[in-house]
PDB file of C-alpha atoms in Angstrom:
ATOM      1  CA  MET Y 118     -10.000 -20.585 -36.964  1.00  0.00           C
ATOM      2  CA  LYS Y 119     -11.807 -17.540 -37.328  1.00  0.00           C
ATOM      3  CA  LYS Y 120     -14.406 -18.345 -34.524  1.00  0.00           C
ATOM      4  CA  ARG Y 121     -11.449 -19.758 -32.864  1.00  0.00           C
ATOM      5  CA  LEU Y 122      -9.693 -16.493 -32.579  1.00  0.00           C
ATOM      6  CA  LEU Y 123     -13.388 -14.614 -31.424  1.00  0.00           C
ATOM      7  CA  THR Y 124     -13.282 -16.986 -28.509  1.00  0.00           C
ATOM      8  CA  ILE Y 125      -9.571 -17.092 -27.841  1.00  0.00           C
ATOM      9  CA  VAL Y 126      -8.508 -13.516 -27.498  1.00  0.00           C
ATOM     10  CA  PRO Y 127     -11.636 -12.158 -25.105  1.00  0.00           C
ATOM     11  CA  PHE Y 128     -10.371 -14.985 -23.263  1.00  0.00           C
ATOM     12  CA  LEU Y 129      -6.763 -13.478 -23.273  1.00  0.00           C
ATOM     13  CA  LEU Y 130      -7.665  -9.836 -22.919  1.00  0.00           C
ATOM     14  CA  GLY Y 131      -9.969 -11.271 -19.665  1.00  0.00           C
ATOM     15  CA  LEU Y 132      -7.212 -13.269 -18.319  1.00  0.00           C
ATOM     16  CA  PHE Y 133      -4.554 -10.533 -18.456  1.00  0.00           C
ATOM     17  CA  LEU Y 134      -7.282  -7.564 -17.100  1.00  0.00           C
ATOM     18  CA  CYS Y 135      -7.667 -10.263 -14.051  1.00  0.00           C
ATOM     19  CA  GLY Y 136      -4.135 -11.159 -13.609  1.00  0.00           C
ATOM     20  CA  TYR Y 137      -2.716  -7.761 -14.188  1.00  0.00           C
ATOM     21  CA  PRO Y 138      -3.840  -6.717 -10.351  1.00  0.00           C
ATOM     22  CA  LEU Y 139      -2.265  -9.610  -9.231  1.00  0.00           C
ATOM     23  CA  ILE Y 140       0.556  -9.135 -10.506  1.00  0.00           C
ATOM     24  CA  SER Y 141       1.204  -5.922 -10.266  1.00  0.00           C
ATOM     25  CA  SER Y 142       0.479  -5.502  -6.892  1.00  0.00           C
ATOM     26  CA  LEU Y 143       2.797  -7.974  -5.683  1.00  0.00           C
ATOM     27  CA  VAL Y 144       5.760  -6.300  -8.196  1.00  0.00           C
ATOM     28  CA  GLU Y 145       4.914  -3.424  -6.094  1.00  0.00           C
ATOM     29  CA  ARG Y 146       4.949  -4.937  -2.494  1.00  0.00           C
ATOM     30  CA  GLN Y 147       8.463  -6.035  -3.430  1.00  0.00           C
ATOM     31  CA  HIS Y 148       9.065  -2.826  -4.480  1.00  0.00           C
ATOM     32  CA  GLN Y 149       8.046  -1.023  -1.423  1.00  0.00           C
ATOM     33  CA  GLN Y 150       9.831  -4.028   0.789  1.00  0.00           C
ATOM     34  CA  ASN Y 151      13.281  -3.188  -0.728  1.00  0.00           C
ATOM     35  CA  ALA Y 152      12.782   0.347  -0.203  1.00  0.00           C
ATOM     36  CA  VAL Y 153      11.966  -0.075   3.376  1.00  0.00           C
ATOM     37  CA  ALA Y 154      14.859  -2.243   3.630  1.00  0.00           C
ATOM     38  CA  THR Y 155      17.606  -0.478   2.066  1.00  0.00           C
ATOM     39  CA  TYR Y 156      16.790   2.726   4.399  1.00  0.00           C
ATOM     40  CA  LYS Y 157      16.870   0.552   7.505  1.00  0.00           C
ATOM     41  CA  GLY Y 158      20.118  -0.333   6.099  1.00  0.00           C
ATOM     42  CA  MET Y 159      21.278   2.930   5.395  1.00  0.00           C
ATOM     43  CA  ILE Y 160      20.234   4.229   8.911  1.00  0.00           C
ATOM     44  CA  ASN Y 161      21.980   1.220  10.771  1.00  0.00           C
ATOM     45  CA  LYS Y 162      25.502   2.683   8.959  1.00  0.00           C
ATOM     46  CA  GLU Y 163      25.012   6.156   9.761  1.00  0.00           C
ATOM     47  CA  SER Y 164      26.711   7.232  12.771  1.00  0.00           C
ATOM     48  CA  LEU Y 165      24.685   7.981  16.047  1.00  0.00           C
ATOM     49  CA  GLU Y 166      25.926  12.088  16.553  1.00  0.00           C
ATOM     50  CA  THR Y 167      24.209  12.162  12.584  1.00  0.00           C
ATOM     51  CA  LEU Y 168      21.043   9.797  13.407  1.00  0.00           C
ATOM     52  CA  LYS Y 169      20.697  12.594  16.474  1.00  0.00           C
ATOM     53  CA  GLU Y 170      21.316  15.741  14.742  1.00  0.00           C
ATOM     54  CA  SER Y 171      18.693  14.501  12.236  1.00  0.00           C
ATOM     55  CA  THR Y 172      16.040  14.215  14.607  1.00  0.00           C
ATOM     56  CA  GLU Y 173      17.004  17.112  16.737  1.00  0.00           C
ATOM     57  CA  ARG Y 174      17.124  19.521  13.428  1.00  0.00           C
ATOM     58  CA  ALA Y 175      13.450  17.793  12.984  1.00  0.00           C
ATOM     59  CA  LYS Y 176      12.359  18.499  16.567  1.00  0.00           C
ATOM     60  CA  ARG Y 177      13.021  22.005  16.258  1.00  0.00           C
ATOM     61  CA  TYR Y 178      10.813  22.469  12.968  1.00  0.00           C
ATOM     62  CA  ASN Y 179       8.205  21.033  15.072  1.00  0.00           C
ATOM     63  CA  ASN Y 180       8.479  23.419  17.816  1.00  0.00           C
ATOM     64  CA  LEU Y 181       8.577  26.445  15.072  1.00  0.00           C
ATOM     65  CA  LEU Y 182       4.507  24.744  14.040  1.00  0.00           C
ATOM     66  CA  TRP Y 183       3.671  24.585  17.440  1.00  0.00           C
ATOM     67  CA  GLN Y 184       4.886  28.477  17.922  1.00  0.00           C
ATOM     68  CA  VAL Y 185       2.857  29.418  14.807  1.00  0.00           C
ATOM     69  CA  ASN Y 186      -0.285  27.388  16.335  1.00  0.00           C
ATOM     70  CA  ASP Y 187      -1.191  25.842  13.264  1.00  0.00           C
ATOM     71  CA  ALA Y 188      -0.864  22.289  12.446  1.00  0.00           C
ATOM     72  CA  ILE Y 189      -1.561  23.019   8.281  1.00  0.00           C
ATOM     73  CA  VAL Y 190       1.424  25.632   7.770  1.00  0.00           C
ATOM     74  CA  GLY Y 191       1.041  27.940   4.687  1.00  0.00           C
ATOM     75  CA  ASP Y 192       3.091  30.783   3.702  1.00  0.00           C
ATOM     76  CA  ILE Y 193       3.723  31.934   6.922  1.00  0.00           C
ATOM     77  CA  GLY Y 194       6.910  33.689   5.979  1.00  0.00           C
ATOM     78  CA  ASN Y 195       9.391  31.477   8.216  1.00  0.00           C
ATOM     79  CA  ARG Y 196      12.745  30.867   6.189  1.00  0.00           C
ATOM     80  CA  GLU Y 197      13.005  27.507   8.800  1.00  0.00           C
ATOM     81  CA  LEU Y 198       9.665  26.420   7.373  1.00  0.00           C
ATOM     82  CA  SER Y 199      10.037  26.968   3.490  1.00  0.00           C
ATOM     83  CA  ASP Y 200      10.071  24.081   0.898  1.00  0.00           C
ATOM     84  CA  GLU Y 201      13.853  23.836   0.587  1.00  0.00           C
ATOM     85  CA  ALA Y 202      13.906  23.377   4.019  1.00  0.00           C
ATOM     86  CA  TYR Y 203      11.640  20.740   4.622  1.00  0.00           C
ATOM     87  CA  GLN Y 204      12.769  18.526   2.058  1.00  0.00           C
ATOM     88  CA  GLU Y 205      16.252  18.962   3.513  1.00  0.00           C
ATOM     89  CA  LEU Y 206      15.018  17.232   6.996  1.00  0.00           C
ATOM     90  CA  LEU Y 207      15.058  13.769   7.475  1.00  0.00           C
ATOM     91  CA  ASN Y 208      16.302  13.390   4.050  1.00  0.00           C
ATOM     92  CA  LEU Y 209      19.636  11.309   5.007  1.00  0.00           C
ATOM     93  CA  SER Y 210      18.766   8.648   2.184  1.00  0.00           C
ATOM     94  CA  GLU Y 211      18.126  11.857  -0.323  1.00  0.00           C
ATOM     95  CA  ASN Y 212      15.779  10.155  -1.804  1.00  0.00           C
ATOM     96  CA  GLY Y 213      12.847  11.451  -0.389  1.00  0.00           C
ATOM     97  CA  ILE Y 214      12.514   8.224   2.390  1.00  0.00           C
ATOM     98  CA  MET Y 215      12.024  10.173   6.185  1.00  0.00           C
ATOM     99  CA  GLY Y 216      11.131   7.118   7.894  1.00  0.00           C
ATOM    100  CA  THR Y 217       8.832   3.786   7.813  1.00  0.00           C
ATOM    101  CA  LEU Y 218       5.491   2.726   8.816  1.00  0.00           C
ATOM    102  CA  GLN Y 219       4.055  -0.589  10.178  1.00  0.00           C
ATOM    103  CA  ILE Y 220       0.711  -1.699  10.940  1.00  0.00           C
ATOM    104  CA  PRO Y 221       0.924  -5.264  11.694  1.00  0.00           C
ATOM    105  CA  LYS Y 222      -2.619  -5.947  11.434  1.00  0.00           C
ATOM    106  CA  ILE Y 223      -3.937  -5.291   7.818  1.00  0.00           C
ATOM    107  CA  ASN Y 224      -0.108  -6.322   7.047  1.00  0.00           C
ATOM    108  CA  VAL Y 225       1.330  -2.496   6.270  1.00  0.00           C
ATOM    109  CA  ASN Y 226       5.075  -1.893   5.977  1.00  0.00           C
ATOM    110  CA  LEU Y 227       5.433   1.279   3.626  1.00  0.00           C
ATOM    111  CA  PRO Y 228       8.447   3.810   3.464  1.00  0.00           C
ATOM    112  CA  ILE Y 229       7.176   7.144   4.114  1.00  0.00           C
ATOM    113  CA  TYR Y 230       8.021  10.161   1.628  1.00  0.00           C
ATOM    114  CA  HIS Y 231       8.480  14.055   1.451  1.00  0.00           C
ATOM    115  CA  GLY Y 232       4.992  15.454   0.598  1.00  0.00           C
ATOM    116  CA  THR Y 233       2.107  14.306  -0.910  1.00  0.00           C
ATOM    117  CA  ASP Y 234       2.231  14.546  -4.366  1.00  0.00           C
ATOM    118  CA  GLU Y 235       0.807  11.777  -6.720  1.00  0.00           C
ATOM    119  CA  GLU Y 236       4.531  10.220  -7.478  1.00  0.00           C
ATOM    120  CA  VAL Y 237       5.047   9.691  -3.662  1.00  0.00           C
ATOM    121  CA  LEU Y 238       1.315   8.382  -3.421  1.00  0.00           C
ATOM    122  CA  LYS Y 239       1.823   5.903  -6.058  1.00  0.00           C
ATOM    123  CA  ASN Y 240       4.869   4.318  -4.572  1.00  0.00           C
ATOM    124  CA  GLY Y 241       4.085   4.787  -0.626  1.00  0.00           C
ATOM    125  CA  ILE Y 242       2.985   6.652   2.070  1.00  0.00           C
ATOM    126  CA  GLY Y 243       3.214  10.940   2.417  1.00  0.00           C
ATOM    127  CA  HIS Y 244       3.679  13.222   4.544  1.00  0.00           C
ATOM    128  CA  LEU Y 245       1.529  15.894   4.810  1.00  0.00           C
ATOM    129  CA  GLN Y 246       4.198  19.369   4.584  1.00  0.00           C
ATOM    130  CA  GLY Y 247       2.938  21.411   7.308  1.00  0.00           C
ATOM    131  CA  SER Y 248       2.232  18.959   9.710  1.00  0.00           C
ATOM    132  CA  SER Y 249       4.831  17.746  12.404  1.00  0.00           C
ATOM    133  CA  LEU Y 250       7.443  15.865  11.290  1.00  0.00           C
ATOM    134  CA  PRO Y 251       7.092  11.907  12.739  1.00  0.00           C
ATOM    135  CA  VAL Y 252       9.610  12.496  15.551  1.00  0.00           C
ATOM    136  CA  GLY Y 253       7.262  12.515  18.320  1.00  0.00           C
ATOM    137  CA  GLY Y 254       7.054  14.856  21.048  1.00  0.00           C
ATOM    138  CA  ALA Y 255       4.865  16.672  22.740  1.00  0.00           C
ATOM    139  CA  ASN Y 256       2.500  19.738  21.009  1.00  0.00           C
ATOM    140  CA  THR Y 257       3.413  17.885  17.704  1.00  0.00           C
ATOM    141  CA  HIS Y 258       0.420  15.894  15.082  1.00  0.00           C
ATOM    142  CA  CYS Y 259       2.481  14.344  12.381  1.00  0.00           C
ATOM    143  CA  VAL Y 260      -0.497  13.527   9.196  1.00  0.00           C
ATOM    144  CA  LEU Y 261       0.015  10.776   7.197  1.00  0.00           C
ATOM    145  CA  THR Y 262      -1.760  10.163   3.916  1.00  0.00           C
ATOM    146  CA  GLY Y 263      -2.112   7.119   1.324  1.00  0.00           C
ATOM    147  CA  HIS Y 264      -4.206   5.713  -1.921  1.00  0.00           C
ATOM    148  CA  ARG Y 265      -6.484   2.791  -1.372  1.00  0.00           C
ATOM    149  CA  GLY Y 266      -7.748   1.094  -4.477  1.00  0.00           C
ATOM    150  CA  LEU Y 267      -5.052   1.152  -6.423  1.00  0.00           C
ATOM    151  CA  PRO Y 268      -5.194  -1.375  -8.827  1.00  0.00           C
ATOM    152  CA  ASN Y 269      -1.037  -2.048  -8.718  1.00  0.00           C
ATOM    153  CA  SER Y 270      -0.714  -1.771  -5.178  1.00  0.00           C
ATOM    154  CA  LYS Y 271      -2.616  -1.661  -1.743  1.00  0.00           C
ATOM    155  CA  LEU Y 272      -1.564   0.817   0.420  1.00  0.00           C
ATOM    156  CA  PHE Y 273      -4.182   1.926   3.083  1.00  0.00           C
ATOM    157  CA  THR Y 274      -6.382  -0.012   0.754  1.00  0.00           C
ATOM    158  CA  ARG Y 275      -7.478  -1.678   4.421  1.00  0.00           C
ATOM    159  CA  LEU Y 276      -6.957   1.168   6.991  1.00  0.00           C
ATOM    160  CA  ASP Y 277     -11.172   0.807   7.758  1.00  0.00           C
ATOM    161  CA  GLU Y 278     -10.399  -2.658   9.315  1.00  0.00           C
ATOM    162  CA  LEU Y 279      -8.284  -0.764  12.087  1.00  0.00           C
ATOM    163  CA  GLU Y 280     -10.096  -0.519  15.305  1.00  0.00           C
ATOM    164  CA  ASN Y 281      -9.377   1.656  18.396  1.00  0.00           C
ATOM    165  CA  GLY Y 282      -6.816   0.462  20.628  1.00  0.00           C
ATOM    166  CA  ASP Y 283      -4.959  -1.696  17.797  1.00  0.00           C
ATOM    167  CA  LEU Y 284      -1.078  -0.369  17.525  1.00  0.00           C
ATOM    168  CA  PHE Y 285       1.329   0.954  14.618  1.00  0.00           C
ATOM    169  CA  PHE Y 286       4.287   1.767  14.152  1.00  0.00           C
ATOM    170  CA  ILE Y 287       6.801   4.579  12.975  1.00  0.00           C
ATOM    171  CA  ASP Y 288      10.364   4.108  12.716  1.00  0.00           C
ATOM    172  CA  VAL Y 289      12.593   7.249  11.590  1.00  0.00           C
ATOM    173  CA  CYS Y 290      16.989   7.428  12.071  1.00  0.00           C
ATOM    174  CA  GLY Y 291      16.530   4.505  13.908  1.00  0.00           C
ATOM    175  CA  THR Y 292      14.233   5.130  16.938  1.00  0.00           C
ATOM    176  CA  LYS Y 293      10.633   3.160  16.558  1.00  0.00           C
ATOM    177  CA  MET Y 294       7.779   4.398  18.339  1.00  0.00           C
ATOM    178  CA  ALA Y 295       4.080   2.948  18.808  1.00  0.00           C
ATOM    179  CA  TYR Y 296       1.083   4.345  18.441  1.00  0.00           C
ATOM    180  CA  GLN Y 297      -2.606   2.986  19.815  1.00  0.00           C
ATOM    181  CA  VAL Y 298      -5.481   4.018  17.894  1.00  0.00           C
ATOM    182  CA  LYS Y 299      -7.760   6.399  19.902  1.00  0.00           C
ATOM    183  CA  ASN Y 300     -10.179   8.184  17.366  1.00  0.00           C
ATOM    184  CA  LEU Y 301     -11.541   7.108  13.646  1.00  0.00           C
ATOM    185  CA  GLN Y 302     -13.538   9.519  11.467  1.00  0.00           C
ATOM    186  CA  ILE Y 303     -14.815  10.091   8.494  1.00  0.00           C
ATOM    187  CA  ILE Y 304     -14.419  13.759   7.015  1.00  0.00           C
ATOM    188  CA  LYS Y 305     -15.223  16.401   4.235  1.00  0.00           C
ATOM    189  CA  PRO Y 306     -11.934  17.104   2.297  1.00  0.00           C
ATOM    190  CA  GLU Y 307     -11.977  20.597   4.036  1.00  0.00           C
ATOM    191  CA  GLU Y 308     -12.815  19.468   7.403  1.00  0.00           C
ATOM    192  CA  VAL Y 309      -9.557  19.755   8.817  1.00  0.00           C
ATOM    193  CA  ASP Y 310      -9.562  20.543  12.343  1.00  0.00           C
ATOM    194  CA  CYS Y 311      -9.011  16.891  13.762  1.00  0.00           C
ATOM    195  CA  LEU Y 312      -5.646  17.609  12.430  1.00  0.00           C
ATOM    196  CA  ASN Y 313      -4.540  20.396  14.426  1.00  0.00           C
ATOM    197  CA  ILE Y 314      -1.580  20.376  17.216  1.00  0.00           C
ATOM    198  CA  GLU Y 315      -2.680  19.634  20.479  1.00  0.00           C
ATOM    199  CA  ALA Y 316      -1.253  20.854  23.505  1.00  0.00           C
ATOM    200  CA  GLU Y 317       1.117  18.306  24.974  1.00  0.00           C
ATOM    201  CA  LYS Y 318      -0.281  15.016  22.377  1.00  0.00           C
ATOM    202  CA  ASP Y 319       1.726  13.289  20.562  1.00  0.00           C
ATOM    203  CA  LEU Y 320      -0.237  12.234  17.559  1.00  0.00           C
ATOM    204  CA  VAL Y 321      -0.218  10.548  14.526  1.00  0.00           C
ATOM    205  CA  SER Y 322      -3.340  10.803  11.774  1.00  0.00           C
ATOM    206  CA  LEU Y 323      -3.125   8.380   8.741  1.00  0.00           C
ATOM    207  CA  VAL Y 324      -5.889   9.664   6.177  1.00  0.00           C
ATOM    208  CA  THR Y 325      -7.327   8.281   3.125  1.00  0.00           C
ATOM    209  CA  CYS Y 326      -9.865   8.154   1.043  1.00  0.00           C
ATOM    210  CA  THR Y 327     -13.550   6.803   1.735  1.00  0.00           C
ATOM    211  CA  PRO Y 328     -16.292   5.709   0.956  1.00  0.00           C
ATOM    212  CA  TYR Y 329     -14.264   2.494  -1.399  1.00  0.00           C
ATOM    213  CA  GLY Y 330     -14.283   3.370  -5.035  1.00  0.00           C
ATOM    214  CA  ILE Y 331     -15.948   6.786  -4.428  1.00  0.00           C
ATOM    215  CA  ASN Y 332     -14.019   8.720  -2.609  1.00  0.00           C
ATOM    216  CA  THR Y 333     -15.810  11.997  -2.074  1.00  0.00           C
ATOM    217  CA  HIS Y 334     -14.845  12.031   2.229  1.00  0.00           C
ATOM    218  CA  ARG Y 335     -11.484  10.977   4.124  1.00  0.00           C
ATOM    219  CA  LEU Y 336     -11.336   8.307   6.547  1.00  0.00           C
ATOM    220  CA  VAL Y 337      -9.041   9.788   9.430  1.00  0.00           C
ATOM    221  CA  VAL Y 338      -7.486   7.425  12.342  1.00  0.00           C
ATOM    222  CA  THR Y 339      -5.770   9.146  14.799  1.00  0.00           C
ATOM    223  CA  GLY Y 340      -3.182   7.470  17.179  1.00  0.00           C
ATOM    224  CA  GLU Y 341      -1.645   8.504  20.494  1.00  0.00           C
ATOM    225  CA  ARG Y 342       2.074   7.707  21.525  1.00  0.00           C
ATOM    226  CA  ILE Y 343       2.518   4.784  24.470  1.00  0.00           C
ATOM    227  CA  SER Y 344       5.417   3.565  25.333  1.00  0.00           C
ATOM    228  CA  TYR Y 345       7.229   1.201  22.998  1.00  0.00           C
ATOM    229  CA  GLN Y 346       8.154  -2.109  23.964  1.00  0.00           C
ATOM    230  CA  LYS Y 347      10.872  -3.940  21.912  1.00  0.00           C
ATOM    231  CA  GLY Y 348       9.956  -6.572  19.638  1.00  0.00           C
ATOM    232  CA  GLU Y 349       5.920  -5.499  20.290  1.00  0.00           C
ATOM    233  CA  GLU Y 350       4.795  -5.216  16.623  1.00  0.00           C
ATOM    234  CA  LYS Y 351       6.062  -9.144  15.874  1.00  0.00           C
ATOM    235  CA  LYS Y 352       3.507 -10.289  18.678  1.00  0.00           C
ATOM    236  CA  ILE Y 353       0.459  -8.517  16.482  1.00  0.00           C
ATOM    237  CA  LYS Y 354      -1.046 -11.364  14.740  1.00  0.00           C
ATOM    238  CA  GLY Y 355      -2.280 -10.220  11.017  1.00  0.00           C
ATOM    239  CA  LYS Y 356      -6.182  -9.988  10.411  1.00  0.00           C
ATOM    240  CA  MET Y 357      -7.448 -11.833   7.493  1.00  0.00           C
ATOM    241  CA  MET Y 358      -8.626 -10.026   5.317  1.00  0.00           C
ATOM    242  CA  SER Y 359     -12.279  -8.418   4.696  1.00  0.00           C
ATOM    243  CA  VAL Y 360     -14.728 -10.180   2.412  1.00  0.00           C
ATOM    244  CA  ARG Y 361     -14.222  -7.235  -0.153  1.00  0.00           C
ATOM    245  CA  GLU Y 362     -10.603  -7.489  -0.193  1.00  0.00           C
ATOM    246  CA  LEU Y 363     -11.089 -11.054  -0.350  1.00  0.00           C
ATOM    247  CA  LEU Y 364     -13.751 -11.105  -3.439  1.00  0.00           C
ATOM    248  CA  PHE Y 365     -10.727  -8.817  -5.248  1.00  0.00           C
ATOM    249  CA  ALA Y 366      -7.916 -11.157  -4.422  1.00  0.00           C
ATOM    250  CA  ALA Y 367      -9.950 -14.251  -5.734  1.00  0.00           C
ATOM    251  CA  MET Y 368     -11.244 -12.972  -8.663  1.00  0.00           C
ATOM    252  CA  PRO Y 369      -8.314 -13.153 -10.649  1.00  0.00           C
ATOM    253  CA  VAL Y 370      -7.162 -16.589  -8.778  1.00  0.00           C
ATOM    254  CA  VAL Y 371     -10.496 -18.064 -10.383  1.00  0.00           C
ATOM    255  CA  PHE Y 372     -10.368 -16.590 -13.752  1.00  0.00           C
ATOM    256  CA  ILE Y 373      -7.022 -18.080 -14.131  1.00  0.00           C
ATOM    257  CA  CYS Y 374      -7.860 -21.979 -12.802  1.00  0.00           C
ATOM    258  CA  TYR Y 375     -10.821 -21.365 -15.057  1.00  0.00           C
ATOM    259  CA  ALA Y 376      -8.866 -20.544 -18.182  1.00  0.00           C
ATOM    260  CA  ILE Y 377      -6.558 -23.890 -16.675  1.00  0.00           C
ATOM    261  CA  VAL Y 378      -9.107 -26.371 -16.304  1.00  0.00           C
ATOM    262  CA  ASN Y 379     -11.019 -25.430 -20.483  1.00  0.00           C
ATOM    263  CA  LEU Y 380      -7.151 -25.601 -21.270  1.00  0.00           C
ATOM    264  CA  LEU Y 381      -6.979 -28.968 -20.160  1.00  0.00           C
ATOM    265  CA  ARG Y 382     -10.570 -29.721 -21.386  1.00  0.00           C
ATOM    266  CA  TYR Y 383      -9.614 -28.347 -25.098  1.00  0.00           C
ATOM    267  CA  GLY Y 384      -6.685 -30.441 -25.014  1.00  0.00           C
ATOM    268  CA  ARG Y 385      -8.025 -33.941 -24.027  1.00  0.00           C
ATOM    269  CA  GLY Y 386     -11.099 -32.627 -26.236  1.00  0.00           C
ATOM    270  CA  LYS Y 387      -8.496 -31.937 -29.170  1.00  0.00           C
ATOM    271  CA  LYS Y 388      -6.447 -35.580 -28.270  1.00  0.00           C
ATOM    272  CA  GLU Y 389     -10.131 -37.737 -28.723  1.00  0.00           C
ATOM    273  CA  ARG Y 390     -11.321 -35.966 -31.934  1.00  0.00           C
ATOM    274  CA  GLU Y 391      -7.920 -36.795 -33.489  1.00  0.00           C
ATOM    275  CA  LYS Y 392      -8.560 -40.138 -31.839  1.00  0.00           C
ATOM    276  CA  LYS Y 393     -11.898 -40.333 -33.767  1.00  0.00           C
ATOM    277  CA  GLN Y 394     -10.552 -39.086 -37.244  1.00  0.00           C
ATOM    278  CA  ARG Y 395      -7.796 -41.533 -37.309  1.00  0.00           C
ATOM    279  CA  ARG Y 396     -10.691 -44.227 -36.586  1.00  0.00           C
ATOM    280  CA  LYS Y 397     -12.466 -43.216 -39.233  1.00  0.00           C
ATOM    281  CA  GLY Y 398      -9.685 -42.587 -41.726  1.00  0.00           C
ATOM    282  CA  SER Y 399      -8.725 -46.353 -41.396  1.00  0.00           C
ATOM    283  CA  TYR Y 400     -12.084 -47.637 -41.355  1.00  0.00           C
ATOM    284  CA  ARG Y 401     -12.651 -46.036 -44.714  1.00  0.00           C
ATOM    285  CA  LYS Y 402      -9.322 -47.950 -45.961  1.00  0.00           C
ATOM    286  CA  LYS Y 403     -10.650 -50.977 -44.686  1.00  0.00           C
ATOM    287  CA  LYS Y 404     -13.866 -50.149 -46.611  1.00  0.00           C
ATOM    288  CA  LYS Y 405     -12.329 -50.040 -49.907  1.00  0.00           C
ATOM    289  CA  ARG Y 406     -10.124 -53.073 -49.689  1.00  0.00           C
ATOM    290  CA  THR Y 407     -13.017 -54.900 -48.314  1.00  0.00           C
ATOM    291  CA  GLY Y 408     -15.278 -53.281 -51.330  1.00  0.00           C
TER     292      GLY Y 408
END
């Protein structure tokens, strides 16, 4: 019995460690999709006047950022750019969601939250406070950040699979905007010049840590706004996962299959041992009677 426990306990522990990322990732993905669906449902119920007013307030905020000519704003003493004012903008659902981000190529459809604190980045994509709000327009540069490689959520894990020319979409206050990837670069955390607002341009940068699992630098994927064609995102086929992601996804499945096979083998072996014991028992009884 003790020997069996020494075999079963490590096996079950290994099964849990391999299966947890897969199961928790599915649960978290469903939570994120529910958040996106809830936001869209709320937007559909709002009046056009409310949505327009919310968008115009966000655009005024962006114009102020452009006037101070600094994409990453610190304490500039402007009440309209204060933390309190920022948290109220585009917060129609009052849960911090300001919009959604969709990247069809890598199967991303996530809520965008105010700020970039750890709690936000566990649940979705964070908007870098001090960068332009994601409502588009000339002289804007919105910066969205996300984790990659979390055991319970994919988020921006596959962001490095994007290439120049790929499209991603932002939906805010019922308006969907399309952005085409124009530039990909790897920078040090302190190198933020590439996030500055550029005159007359409508830009969005997606930022995550890199290299995968080491996280010493930042991967910046910058897209420029193009004309949105209705239903365009549905025509884009998702790209098959990279070898790295396939390996990570396959590990728990392989382990679970291995576990099932071994359990079946153990069950058959146990039945065979029981049959042998019964044969031996009946043989001994016969021997006693004939003896």
